[in-house]
Amino acid sequence: MCLAVPGQVESIHEANGMRMGRVNFGGVIKEICLAYLPDVAVGDYTIVHVGFAISKIDEASARATLQTFADLGLLEEGLADLRDSEPADLANDAP
Amino acid sequence: MKHLAEYRDADTAQRLAAEIRRIVTRPWAIMEVCGGQTHSIIRNGVDQLLPPEVELIHGPGCPVCVTPLETIDKALAIAVQPGVIFCSFGDMLRVPGSRENLVSAKGRGADVRVVYSPLDAVKLAREHPDRQVVFLAIGFETTAPANAMAVKLAARQGLGNFSMLVSHVLVPPAIEAIMRSPGNRVQAFLAAGHVCSVMGTWQYPPLAGRLRVPIVVTGFEPLDLLEGIRLTVLQLEAGRHEVENAYARVVSERGNEPAQEVIAEVFEAVDRAWRGIGVIPASGWRLAKGYREFDAERRFAVGHVTAAESPLCRSGEVLRGTLKPNQCPAFGQECTPRTPLGATMVSSEGACAAYFHSGRFAPAGS
Ligand code: SF4
């Protein structure tokens, strides 16, 4: 659960008073809480822990990390974490 | 398994390794705290690139591995109660309790669900007002911001049917405990980059000074690790004991301050037992006064169950760094990821699992 996958913020919205965003992790899109990164903007890359964006990261490092994950077969593992969860999609009813 | 030599950064890795060989003059033992780092090291053969003088000792930074047996038994006791939806991160499901694990409880009819984020559990509580939704909140400082926010959100939404079984652990007290333990061989630490992305590096200088130990904040990619090791060896050879940041592209000195504020509001420090290690003072978080009503231990009368670990399992020694996984007689014999005796063989961040999946069956030098 400590494996943090970098993703790119695609859109930002509010749900139940909380700043949320749709974040793209190498093709898998997840609803992520952005409350801890008040200045993150659409297009920015961020490192996400268990559904929460914690730090910004520049695009080059994000790409390098994703590439390393892919090389190591870790991307599958990380994305499986993202996919496996149930309820799988929070998009329609964000907390 | 691919080895580092096959990657695009092989040249840089070899150069960093050569530089480490050039500067090292005597044996040093360096502990990587984080289980993610352990995995990357073993999977990529980072340790095999290092000169024989540099030994990497694998630390206790696997949240699943150090979650006490009692917590898992409490989780099981809650999960089987009627009307409960029990939510957990996926990697906790197969961790053996004293009699069974969450998967087998699910097989017996318990409603156990894997969630990716604690917010998923809050959502379930909102959707099922007639059920009690319990989230198993474990982890280091990395998962704490998420878990703290979930409690805050449940409080704000008045979700009386949501609660958490909290067993959070903290890195700095563990570093202190390792350094002060009898027979300790660790001379320097690679601090966990992602923990520091939340907490910053400001907690570490007093620790480095007090314990006279170099602490280098390090990422978990092969090149990050080699750079962290290089800086650590430089410090050790020069007799310095400072905090350095080899992961500055993610970690700042202050860390994520909004997250630290919410953590400070929702959690408070508590003495915590670490599986295989024992109680470390002020090494965990529990729910603070204002949020105790969300404490699952209070809501469900889960008595204190004492349980014996497998007599064969030596994961305590593995977690303290005094035994390499493949030196455990049960490793790969009675104990495999399919038939784990200890949590370190279950978790994707556990050292025993890392050795097993990378085919490290023979102890080094044998
Ligand atoms: S190999 Fe298995 S039995 Fe041995 S320490 Fe690791 S988890 Fe325990």
Coordinates of C-alpha atoms in Angstrom, one line a residue, chain B residues 175-340:
Chain B
I175 CA 14.7 4.1 14.0
E176 CA 15.4 5.1 17.6
A177 CA 14.4 1.6 18.8
I178 CA 16.6 -0.2 16.3
M179 CA 19.6 2.0 17.2
R180 CA 19.1 1.3 20.9
S181 CA 18.4 -2.4 20.6
P182 CA 21.1 -4.7 22.0
G183 CA 23.3 -6.2 19.3
N184 CA 22.3 -3.5 16.7
R185 CA 24.6 -3.5 13.7
V186 CA 22.9 -0.7 11.7
Q187 CA 25.2 2.3 11.2
A188 CA 23.1 4.4 8.9
F189 CA 19.6 4.7 7.5
L190 CA 18.0 5.2 4.1
A191 CA 14.8 7.0 5.3
A192 CA 11.6 6.2 3.4
G193 CA 11.0 8.8 0.7
H194 CA 7.2 8.5 0.6
V195 CA 6.9 8.8 4.4
C196 CA 8.9 12.0 4.1
S197 CA 6.7 13.3 1.3
V198 CA 4.0 13.5 4.0
M199 CA 6.0 14.4 7.1
G200 CA 8.9 16.3 5.5
T201 CA 12.5 15.9 6.8
W202 CA 12.3 18.2 9.7
Q203 CA 11.8 15.4 12.2
Y204 CA 15.1 13.8 11.4
P205 CA 17.9 16.1 12.3
P206 CA 17.4 15.8 16.1
L207 CA 17.3 12.0 15.7
A208 CA 20.5 11.9 13.6
G209 CA 22.3 14.1 16.1
R210 CA 21.1 12.2 19.2
L211 CA 21.9 8.8 17.7
R212 CA 24.9 10.0 15.8
V213 CA 23.6 8.2 12.7
P214 CA 23.5 9.4 9.1
I215 CA 20.0 9.5 7.7
V216 CA 19.5 9.9 3.9
V217 CA 16.0 10.4 2.6
T218 CA 15.9 8.0 -0.4
G219 CA 13.4 7.1 -3.2
F220 CA 12.8 3.5 -4.3
E221 CA 13.9 3.4 -7.9
P222 CA 17.2 1.7 -8.5
L223 CA 19.1 5.0 -9.3
D224 CA 17.5 6.7 -6.3
L225 CA 18.7 3.9 -4.1
L226 CA 22.2 3.9 -5.4
E227 CA 22.4 7.7 -5.0
G228 CA 21.1 7.4 -1.4
I229 CA 23.6 4.7 -0.7
R230 CA 26.4 6.8 -2.2
L231 CA 25.6 9.8 0.0
T232 CA 25.3 7.5 3.1
V233 CA 28.7 5.9 2.5
L234 CA 30.3 9.4 2.0
Q235 CA 28.9 10.4 5.4
L236 CA 30.0 7.2 7.1
E237 CA 33.5 7.4 5.7
A238 CA 33.8 11.1 6.8
G239 CA 32.4 10.4 10.2
R240 CA 29.4 12.7 9.6
H241 CA 25.9 12.1 10.9
E242 CA 23.6 14.4 9.1
V243 CA 20.2 14.3 7.4
E244 CA 20.5 14.5 3.6
N245 CA 17.7 14.4 1.0
A246 CA 18.4 12.3 -2.1
Y247 CA 14.8 12.4 -3.1
A248 CA 14.3 16.2 -3.4
R249 CA 12.1 15.9 -6.5
V250 CA 9.3 14.6 -4.2
V251 CA 10.3 15.4 -0.7
S252 CA 10.7 18.9 0.9
E253 CA 11.9 19.8 4.3
R254 CA 8.4 20.8 5.5
G255 CA 6.5 18.0 3.8
N256 CA 2.8 18.3 3.2
E257 CA 1.6 20.7 5.8
P258 CA -2.1 20.5 5.2
A259 CA -1.8 16.7 5.7
Q260 CA 0.2 17.1 8.9
E261 CA -2.5 19.4 10.3
V262 CA -5.3 17.0 9.7
I263 CA -3.2 14.1 11.1
A264 CA -2.5 16.2 14.2
E265 CA -6.2 16.9 14.6
V266 CA -7.5 13.4 14.2
F267 CA -4.7 11.3 15.7
E268 CA -2.5 11.3 18.8
A269 CA 0.6 9.4 19.7
V270 CA 0.4 6.1 21.5
D271 CA 2.8 3.3 22.5
R272 CA 2.4 0.6 19.8
A273 CA 3.3 -3.1 19.6
W274 CA 5.1 -4.0 16.4
R275 CA 4.6 -7.6 15.3
G276 CA 7.8 -9.5 15.8
I277 CA 9.5 -6.5 17.5
G278 CA 7.5 -5.6 20.6
V279 CA 6.2 -2.4 22.1
I280 CA 8.0 0.8 21.0
P281 CA 7.1 4.0 23.0
A282 CA 5.1 6.6 21.2
S283 CA 5.5 4.7 17.9
G284 CA 1.9 4.8 16.7
W285 CA -1.2 6.9 16.3
R286 CA -4.7 6.3 17.6
L287 CA -7.8 8.4 17.3
A288 CA -7.6 11.6 19.3
K289 CA -10.2 12.5 21.9
G290 CA -12.6 14.4 19.6
Y291 CA -12.8 11.3 17.3
R292 CA -12.9 8.4 19.7
E293 CA -16.5 7.6 18.8
F294 CA -15.2 6.3 15.5
D295 CA -12.9 3.8 17.3
A296 CA -13.9 0.3 16.3
E297 CA -12.3 -1.2 19.3
R298 CA -14.7 0.8 21.5
R299 CA -17.7 0.2 19.4
F300 CA -17.3 -3.5 19.2
A301 CA -16.3 -5.2 22.4
V302 CA -13.2 -6.9 21.0
G303 CA -11.5 -8.4 24.0
H304 CA -7.8 -8.6 24.1
V305 CA -6.8 -11.9 22.5
T306 CA -3.3 -13.1 23.1
A307 CA -2.1 -15.4 20.4
A308 CA 1.1 -17.3 19.8
E309 CA 3.1 -16.8 16.6
S310 CA 4.1 -19.8 14.6
P311 CA 7.1 -21.3 16.6
L312 CA 8.9 -21.7 13.3
C313 CA 8.6 -18.1 12.1
R314 CA 11.6 -15.9 12.7
S315 CA 10.1 -12.7 11.2
G316 CA 11.0 -10.7 14.3
E317 CA 14.6 -11.2 13.5
V318 CA 14.0 -10.4 9.8
L319 CA 12.2 -7.2 10.8
R320 CA 15.0 -6.2 13.1
G321 CA 17.5 -6.9 10.4
T322 CA 19.4 -9.6 12.3
L323 CA 18.4 -12.4 10.0
K324 CA 18.1 -12.5 6.2
P325 CA 14.9 -14.2 5.0
N326 CA 16.7 -17.0 3.3
Q327 CA 18.6 -17.8 6.5
C328 CA 15.2 -18.8 8.1
P329 CA 15.0 -22.6 8.0
A330 CA 11.3 -22.5 7.1
F331 CA 12.0 -20.2 4.1
G332 CA 10.8 -21.8 0.9
Q333 CA 10.1 -25.0 2.9
E334 CA 7.1 -24.8 5.3
C335 CA 6.8 -21.1 4.5
T336 CA 6.0 -19.8 1.0
P337 CA 3.7 -17.1 -0.2
R338 CA 0.9 -19.7 -0.7
T339 CA 1.4 -21.1 2.8
P340 CA 2.8 -18.1 4.8

